[in-house]
PDB file of C-alpha atoms in Angstrom:
ATOM      1  CA  MET A1244      10.152  11.430 -28.624  1.00  0.00           C
ATOM      2  CA  SER A1245      13.984  11.436 -26.455  1.00  0.00           C
ATOM      3  CA  GLU A1246      14.711  12.941 -23.279  1.00  0.00           C
ATOM      4  CA  ALA A1247      17.443  15.004 -23.412  1.00  0.00           C
ATOM      5  CA  ARG A1248      20.072  14.294 -21.140  1.00  0.00           C
ATOM      6  CA  PRO A1249      22.224  16.282 -19.205  1.00  0.00           C
ATOM      7  CA  PRO A1250      25.921  17.683 -19.551  1.00  0.00           C
ATOM      8  CA  PRO A1251      28.295  14.792 -19.206  1.00  0.00           C
ATOM      9  CA  THR A1252      29.886  16.719 -16.201  1.00  0.00           C
ATOM     10  CA  ARG A1253      31.046  14.849 -12.819  1.00  0.00           C
ATOM     11  CA  MET A1254      28.311  17.814 -10.651  1.00  0.00           C
ATOM     12  CA  ASN A1255      25.538  15.960 -13.209  1.00  0.00           C
ATOM     13  CA  LEU A1256      27.735  12.399 -12.283  1.00  0.00           C
ATOM     14  CA  GLN A1257      27.130  13.383  -8.264  1.00  0.00           C
ATOM     15  CA  THR A1258      23.636  14.626  -8.923  1.00  0.00           C
ATOM     16  CA  TYR A1259      22.087  11.714 -10.683  1.00  0.00           C
ATOM     17  CA  LYS A1260      24.188   9.013  -8.494  1.00  0.00           C
ATOM     18  CA  GLY A1261      22.356  10.654  -5.197  1.00  0.00           C
ATOM     19  CA  LYS A1262      18.710  10.432  -7.651  1.00  0.00           C
ATOM     20  CA  HIS A1263      19.427   6.372  -7.774  1.00  0.00           C
ATOM     21  CA  LYS A1264      19.964   6.268  -4.046  1.00  0.00           C
ATOM     22  CA  ALA A1265      16.761   7.841  -3.098  1.00  0.00           C
ATOM     23  CA  ALA A1266      14.680   6.053  -5.883  1.00  0.00           C
ATOM     24  CA  LYS A1267      15.826   2.897  -4.886  1.00  0.00           C
ATOM     25  CA  GLN A1268      15.476   3.197  -0.616  1.00  0.00           C
ATOM     26  CA  GLY A1269      11.652   4.418  -2.770  1.00  0.00           C
ATOM     27  CA  PHE A1270      11.152   1.311  -3.882  1.00  0.00           C
ATOM     28  CA  GLU A1271      12.856  -1.242  -1.231  1.00  0.00           C
ATOM     29  CA  LEU A1272      10.409   0.816   1.069  1.00  0.00           C
ATOM     30  CA  LEU A1273       7.195   0.026  -1.010  1.00  0.00           C
ATOM     31  CA  LYS A1274       8.156  -2.802  -1.606  1.00  0.00           C
ATOM     32  CA  LYS A1275       7.690  -3.889   1.612  1.00  0.00           C
ATOM     33  CA  LYS A1276       4.732  -1.746   1.987  1.00  0.00           C
ATOM     34  CA  ALA A1277       3.154  -3.928  -0.226  1.00  0.00           C
ATOM     35  CA  ASP A1278       4.430  -7.138   1.185  1.00  0.00           C
ATOM     36  CA  ALA A1279       2.222  -5.710   4.399  1.00  0.00           C
ATOM     37  CA  LEU A1280      -0.706  -5.207   2.137  1.00  0.00           C
ATOM     38  CA  LYS A1281      -0.976  -8.760   0.653  1.00  0.00           C
ATOM     39  CA  ALA A1282      -0.731 -10.488   3.771  1.00  0.00           C
ATOM     40  CA  ARG A1283      -3.463  -8.403   5.486  1.00  0.00           C
ATOM     41  CA  PHE A1284      -5.457  -8.653   2.257  1.00  0.00           C
ATOM     42  CA  ARG A1285      -5.309 -12.208   2.317  1.00  0.00           C
ATOM     43  CA  ASP A1286      -6.255 -12.344   6.030  1.00  0.00           C
ATOM     44  CA  ILE A1287      -8.949 -10.349   5.806  1.00  0.00           C
ATOM     45  CA  ALA A1288     -10.427 -12.236   2.626  1.00  0.00           C
ATOM     46  CA  LYS A1289     -10.053 -15.060   5.036  1.00  0.00           C
ATOM     47  CA  LYS A1290     -11.859 -14.202   8.059  1.00  0.00           C
ATOM     48  CA  ILE A1291     -14.604 -13.015   5.098  1.00  0.00           C
ATOM     49  CA  ALA A1292     -15.329 -16.201   4.016  1.00  0.00           C
ATOM     50  CA  ALA A1293     -15.555 -17.130   7.031  1.00  0.00           C
ATOM     51  CA  THR A1294     -17.339 -14.657   8.534  1.00  0.00           C
ATOM     52  CA  LYS A1295     -20.208 -15.529   5.585  1.00  0.00           C
ATOM     53  CA  SER A1296     -19.964 -18.874   6.482  1.00  0.00           C
ATOM     54  CA  GLN A1297     -21.251 -18.193  10.130  1.00  0.00           C
ATOM     55  CA  MET A1298     -23.598 -15.699   9.000  1.00  0.00           C
ATOM     56  CA  SER A1299     -25.367 -18.046   6.301  1.00  0.00           C
ATOM     57  CA  GLU A1300     -26.254 -20.899   9.503  1.00  0.00           C
ATOM     58  CA  ALA A1301     -27.205 -17.335  11.684  1.00  0.00           C
ATOM     59  CA  CYS A1302     -29.774 -16.272   9.621  1.00  0.00           C
ATOM     60  CA  SER A1303     -30.969 -19.479   9.511  1.00  0.00           C
ATOM     61  CA  SER A1304     -31.093 -19.687  13.342  1.00  0.00           C
ATOM     62  CA  ALA A1305     -32.690 -16.284  13.148  1.00  0.00           C
ATOM     63  CA  PHE A1306     -35.307 -16.894  10.868  1.00  0.00           C
ATOM     64  CA  PHE A1307     -36.465 -19.716  12.249  1.00  0.00           C
ATOM     65  CA  SER A1308     -36.661 -18.456  16.081  1.00  0.00           C
ATOM     66  CA  LEU A1309     -38.557 -15.381  14.439  1.00  0.00           C
ATOM     67  CA  THR A1310     -41.603 -18.231  12.684  1.00  0.00           C
ATOM     68  CA  GLN A1311     -40.937 -19.940  16.566  1.00  0.00           C
ATOM     69  CA  ALA A1312     -41.948 -16.428  18.283  1.00  0.00           C
ATOM     70  CA  GLU A1313     -44.692 -15.333  15.920  1.00  0.00           C
ATOM     71  CA  TYR A1314     -45.716 -18.780  16.464  1.00  0.00           C
ATOM     72  CA  ALA A1315     -45.879 -18.869  20.065  1.00  0.00           C
ATOM     73  CA  ALA A1316     -46.817 -15.286  20.768  1.00  0.00           C
ATOM     74  CA  GLY A1317     -49.381 -14.855  17.362  1.00  0.00           C
ATOM     75  CA  GLU A1318     -48.361 -11.572  15.912  1.00  0.00           C
ATOM     76  CA  ILE A1319     -45.578  -9.856  17.879  1.00  0.00           C
ATOM     77  CA  LYS A1320     -44.977  -6.552  15.216  1.00  0.00           C
ATOM     78  CA  SER A1321     -47.512  -4.763  16.714  1.00  0.00           C
ATOM     79  CA  LYS A1322     -46.268  -5.181  20.595  1.00  0.00           C
ATOM     80  CA  ILE A1323     -42.629  -4.861  19.462  1.00  0.00           C
ATOM     81  CA  LEU A1324     -43.691  -1.161  18.036  1.00  0.00           C
ATOM     82  CA  GLU A1325     -46.052  -0.657  20.364  1.00  0.00           C
ATOM     83  CA  GLY A1326     -42.092  -0.567  22.776  1.00  0.00           C
ATOM     84  CA  SER A1327     -39.588   1.468  23.202  1.00  0.00           C
ATOM     85  CA  MET A1328     -37.564   1.946  20.269  1.00  0.00           C
ATOM     86  CA  LYS A1329     -34.626   3.733  21.545  1.00  0.00           C
ATOM     87  CA  ALA A1330     -31.727   2.094  20.050  1.00  0.00           C
ATOM     88  CA  THR A1331     -30.116  -0.803  21.905  1.00  0.00           C
ATOM     89  CA  VAL A1332     -27.151  -1.405  19.791  1.00  0.00           C
ATOM     90  CA  ARG A1333     -24.359   1.599  18.043  1.00  0.00           C
ATOM     91  CA  VAL A1334     -21.339   1.207  15.964  1.00  0.00           C
ATOM     92  CA  GLU A1335     -18.414   3.033  16.778  1.00  0.00           C
ATOM     93  CA  GLY A1336     -16.462   3.745  13.567  1.00  0.00           C
ATOM     94  CA  LYS A1337     -12.293   3.392  14.347  1.00  0.00           C
ATOM     95  CA  THR A1338      -9.181   3.451  11.958  1.00  0.00           C
ATOM     96  CA  ASP A1339      -6.306   1.277  12.033  1.00  0.00           C
ATOM     97  CA  ASN A1340      -2.841   1.804  10.836  1.00  0.00           C
ATOM     98  CA  ILE A1341      -1.367  -1.305   8.447  1.00  0.00           C
ATOM     99  CA  ALA A1342       1.463   0.336   6.342  1.00  0.00           C
ATOM    100  CA  GLY A1343       0.568   3.771   6.142  1.00  0.00           C
ATOM    101  CA  VAL A1344      -2.893   3.439   4.934  1.00  0.00           C
ATOM    102  CA  LYS A1345      -5.560   3.962   7.584  1.00  0.00           C
ATOM    103  CA  ILE A1346      -8.392   0.973   7.901  1.00  0.00           C
ATOM    104  CA  PRO A1347     -11.945   1.617   8.932  1.00  0.00           C
ATOM    105  CA  VAL A1348     -13.108  -0.186  11.141  1.00  0.00           C
ATOM    106  CA  PHE A1349     -16.457  -0.613  12.901  1.00  0.00           C
ATOM    107  CA  SER A1350     -17.130  -2.246  16.308  1.00  0.00           C
ATOM    108  CA  GLU A1351     -20.019  -2.072  18.694  1.00  0.00           C
ATOM    109  CA  ILE A1352     -20.651  -0.069  21.690  1.00  0.00           C
ATOM    110  CA  ALA A1353     -22.616  -0.466  25.305  1.00  0.00           C
ATOM    111  CA  VAL A1354     -25.450   2.059  25.282  1.00  0.00           C
ATOM    112  CA  GLU A1355     -26.233   3.897  28.089  1.00  0.00           C
ATOM    113  CA  GLY A1356     -29.380   1.982  30.349  1.00  0.00           C
ATOM    114  CA  ASP A1357     -29.373  -0.669  27.844  1.00  0.00           C
ATOM    115  CA  GLU A1358     -32.366  -2.655  28.482  1.00  0.00           C
ATOM    116  CA  ALA A1359     -33.846  -5.705  27.460  1.00  0.00           C
ATOM    117  CA  MET A1360     -37.446  -5.710  25.454  1.00  0.00           C
ATOM    118  CA  THR A1361     -40.352  -5.911  27.665  1.00  0.00           C
ATOM    119  CA  GLY A1362     -42.630  -7.980  26.531  1.00  0.00           C
ATOM    120  CA  PRO A1363     -45.399 -10.813  27.011  1.00  0.00           C
ATOM    121  CA  GLY A1364     -44.908 -13.684  30.163  1.00  0.00           C
ATOM    122  CA  LEU A1365     -42.984 -16.761  29.445  1.00  0.00           C
ATOM    123  CA  ALA A1366     -47.026 -18.018  28.473  1.00  0.00           C
ATOM    124  CA  GLY A1367     -47.321 -15.675  26.106  1.00  0.00           C
ATOM    125  CA  GLY A1368     -44.392 -17.065  24.259  1.00  0.00           C
ATOM    126  CA  GLY A1369     -42.025 -14.332  25.779  1.00  0.00           C
ATOM    127  CA  ARG A1370     -39.095 -17.188  25.738  1.00  0.00           C
ATOM    128  CA  ALA A1371     -39.038 -17.996  22.975  1.00  0.00           C
ATOM    129  CA  ILE A1372     -39.186 -13.630  21.837  1.00  0.00           C
ATOM    130  CA  ALA A1373     -36.084 -13.557  24.085  1.00  0.00           C
ATOM    131  CA  ASN A1374     -34.298 -16.190  22.492  1.00  0.00           C
ATOM    132  CA  CYS A1375     -35.021 -14.268  18.700  1.00  0.00           C
ATOM    133  CA  ARG A1376     -33.836 -11.113  20.398  1.00  0.00           C
ATOM    134  CA  GLU A1377     -30.784 -13.514  21.495  1.00  0.00           C
ATOM    135  CA  LYS A1378     -30.275 -15.104  17.387  1.00  0.00           C
ATOM    136  CA  TYR A1379     -31.549 -11.808  15.714  1.00  0.00           C
ATOM    137  CA  LYS A1380     -28.709  -9.638  17.826  1.00  0.00           C
ATOM    138  CA  ALA A1381     -25.697 -12.760  17.457  1.00  0.00           C
ATOM    139  CA  LEU A1382     -26.509 -11.699  13.033  1.00  0.00           C
ATOM    140  CA  LEU A1383     -26.439  -8.177  13.817  1.00  0.00           C
ATOM    141  CA  ASP A1384     -22.959  -8.847  14.869  1.00  0.00           C
ATOM    142  CA  LEU A1385     -21.817 -10.585  13.004  1.00  0.00           C
ATOM    143  CA  MET A1386     -22.972  -8.337  10.262  1.00  0.00           C
ATOM    144  CA  ILE A1387     -21.324  -5.314  11.650  1.00  0.00           C
ATOM    145  CA  LYS A1388     -18.170  -7.515  11.881  1.00  0.00           C
ATOM    146  CA  LEU A1389     -18.455  -8.132   8.056  1.00  0.00           C
ATOM    147  CA  ALA A1390     -19.571  -4.743   6.898  1.00  0.00           C
ATOM    148  CA  SER A1391     -15.925  -3.746   8.901  1.00  0.00           C
ATOM    149  CA  LEU A1392     -14.108  -6.293   7.029  1.00  0.00           C
ATOM    150  CA  GLN A1393     -15.532  -5.795   3.856  1.00  0.00           C
ATOM    151  CA  THR A1394     -14.805  -1.877   3.917  1.00  0.00           C
ATOM    152  CA  ALA A1395     -11.157  -2.868   5.426  1.00  0.00           C
ATOM    153  CA  PHE A1396     -10.641  -4.861   2.195  1.00  0.00           C
ATOM    154  CA  LEU A1397     -11.745  -2.239  -0.354  1.00  0.00           C
ATOM    155  CA  THR A1398      -9.501  -0.040   1.116  1.00  0.00           C
ATOM    156  CA  VAL A1399      -7.018  -2.426   1.372  1.00  0.00           C
ATOM    157  CA  ASP A1400      -7.665  -3.803  -2.178  1.00  0.00           C
ATOM    158  CA  GLU A1401      -7.428   0.915  -3.513  1.00  0.00           C
ATOM    159  CA  ALA A1402      -4.078   1.025  -1.576  1.00  0.00           C
ATOM    160  CA  LEU A1403      -2.313  -2.224  -2.063  1.00  0.00           C
ATOM    161  CA  LYS A1404      -3.447  -1.313  -6.572  1.00  0.00           C
ATOM    162  CA  VAL A1405      -2.154   2.158  -5.935  1.00  0.00           C
ATOM    163  CA  THR A1406       1.481   0.828  -4.457  1.00  0.00           C
ATOM    164  CA  ASN A1407       1.937  -1.726  -6.409  1.00  0.00           C
ATOM    165  CA  ARG A1408       1.503   0.916  -9.422  1.00  0.00           C
ATOM    166  CA  ARG A1409       4.346   3.459  -7.944  1.00  0.00           C
ATOM    167  CA  VAL A1410       6.768  -0.052  -6.920  1.00  0.00           C
ATOM    168  CA  ASN A1411       6.267  -0.947 -11.147  1.00  0.00           C
ATOM    169  CA  ALA A1412       6.903   2.661 -12.265  1.00  0.00           C
ATOM    170  CA  LEU A1413       9.992   2.971  -9.954  1.00  0.00           C
ATOM    171  CA  GLU A1414      11.444  -0.834 -11.273  1.00  0.00           C
ATOM    172  CA  ASN A1415      10.885  -0.383 -14.967  1.00  0.00           C
ATOM    173  CA  VAL A1416      10.936   3.409 -15.687  1.00  0.00           C
ATOM    174  CA  THR A1417      12.306   5.348 -13.181  1.00  0.00           C
ATOM    175  CA  LEU A1418      15.224   3.358 -12.257  1.00  0.00           C
ATOM    176  CA  PRO A1419      16.069   1.826 -15.745  1.00  0.00           C
ATOM    177  CA  ARG A1420      15.962   5.930 -17.159  1.00  0.00           C
ATOM    178  CA  ILE A1421      18.200   7.016 -14.398  1.00  0.00           C
ATOM    179  CA  GLU A1422      20.894   4.156 -14.630  1.00  0.00           C
ATOM    180  CA  GLY A1423      20.795   5.076 -18.686  1.00  0.00           C
ATOM    181  CA  THR A1424      21.250   8.623 -17.815  1.00  0.00           C
ATOM    182  CA  LEU A1425      24.178   7.796 -15.252  1.00  0.00           C
ATOM    183  CA  SER A1426      25.970   4.845 -17.963  1.00  0.00           C
ATOM    184  CA  TYR A1427      25.383   7.985 -20.922  1.00  0.00           C
ATOM    185  CA  ILE A1428      27.727  10.265 -18.281  1.00  0.00           C
ATOM    186  CA  ASN A1429      30.071   7.625 -17.082  1.00  0.00           C
ATOM    187  CA  LYS A1430      30.622   6.389 -20.891  1.00  0.00           C
ATOM    188  CA  GLU A1431      30.941  10.376 -21.841  1.00  0.00           C
ATOM    189  CA  LEU A1432      33.622  11.450 -18.527  1.00  0.00           C
ATOM    190  CA  ASP A1433      35.730   8.629 -19.595  1.00  0.00           C
ATOM    191  CA  GLU A1434      35.644   9.520 -23.096  1.00  0.00           C
ATOM    192  CA  LEU A1435      36.228  12.931 -22.329  1.00  0.00           C
ATOM    193  CA  GLU A1436      38.614  11.795 -20.250  1.00  0.00           C
ATOM    194  CA  ARG A1437      40.917   9.881 -22.501  1.00  0.00           C
ATOM    195  CA  GLU A1438      40.773  12.676 -24.772  1.00  0.00           C
ATOM    196  CA  ASP A1439      42.399  14.883 -22.450  1.00  0.00           C
ATOM    197  CA  PHE A1440      45.028  12.024 -21.874  1.00  0.00           C
ATOM    198  CA  THR A1441      45.973  11.849 -25.628  1.00  0.00           C
ATOM    199  CA  ARG A1442      45.585  15.346 -25.862  1.00  0.00           C
ATOM    200  CA  LEU A1443      48.364  15.788 -22.259  1.00  0.00           C
ATOM    201  CA  LYS A1444      50.547  12.953 -23.847  1.00  0.00           C
ATOM    202  CA  LYS A1445      50.968  15.327 -27.858  1.00  0.00           C
ATOM    203  CA  VAL A1446      51.773  18.155 -25.543  1.00  0.00           C
ATOM    204  CA  ARG A1447      54.119  16.701 -23.608  1.00  0.00           C
ATOM    205  CA  LEU A1448      55.883  14.225 -26.899  1.00  0.00           C
ATOM    206  CA  LYS A1449      55.828  18.193 -28.339  1.00  0.00           C
ATOM    207  CA  ASN A1450      57.612  19.936 -25.431  1.00  0.00           C
ATOM    208  CA  VAL A1451      60.073  17.046 -25.325  1.00  0.00           C
ATOM    209  CA  THR A1452      60.447  17.350 -29.040  1.00  0.00           C
ATOM    210  CA  ASN A1453      60.915  21.198 -28.698  1.00  0.00           C
ATOM    211  CA  THR A1454      63.055  21.126 -25.399  1.00  0.00           C
ATOM    212  CA  GLN A1455      65.462  18.768 -27.620  1.00  0.00           C
ATOM    213  CA  ARG A1456      65.639  20.474 -30.538  1.00  0.00           C
ATOM    214  CA  GLY A1457      66.368  23.424 -28.089  1.00  0.00           C
ATOM    215  CA  LEU A1458      69.430  22.041 -26.600  1.00  0.00           C
ATOM    216  CA  HIS A1459      70.352  20.157 -29.459  1.00  0.00           C
ATOM    217  CA  PRO A1460      72.763  23.165 -30.945  1.00  0.00           C
ATOM    218  CA  ALA A1461      74.208  23.904 -27.305  1.00  0.00           C
ATOM    219  CA  GLN A1462      75.184  20.594 -27.522  1.00  0.00           C
ATOM    220  CA  LYS A1463      77.738  20.801 -30.688  1.00  0.00           C
TER     221      LYS A1463
END
């Protein structure tokens, strides 16, 4: 079912010109937003690939260091459980703004009174345990970074899909519809002007004819 067209008046012509201008500006702004999101999307994807590559190596190193610690100190799980269970790493969530899209960012924050785990001395494999702790700390840093990147990746991906749908709707539906309405109004107004011109021409010709007929007897 075709959409009902507005009456072809000067007022409607100005109204739809304003709508066309606003839709054009909105299309250009959304296009710029989509380009900015695409650039950030590609940048995040590259960072995710690089971080996963680093995590592969960090995981291998951390698990190998755990094996070394268990070999040097024996069963260390019970020794860890006997120590302080206070968290030494906390994660803080913030937001970054990209083209009006809020992206979550996770970062590690310092903990007051953060102390290294006390354990056996050098003879009891303390050095191996300390090395294992450092390796897992590095792995945890990469996990926090990867979690932040993947969350941002999903957020930007969803925002990009929504923005692209709006851009396509403006480009393929809204703007053509408004331009079609403007074309219709202009054509109808031109036709009305031609009809008015023809009617005025006939009226003027009739007035001239009547005037000549009225003056003709007096001229004899």
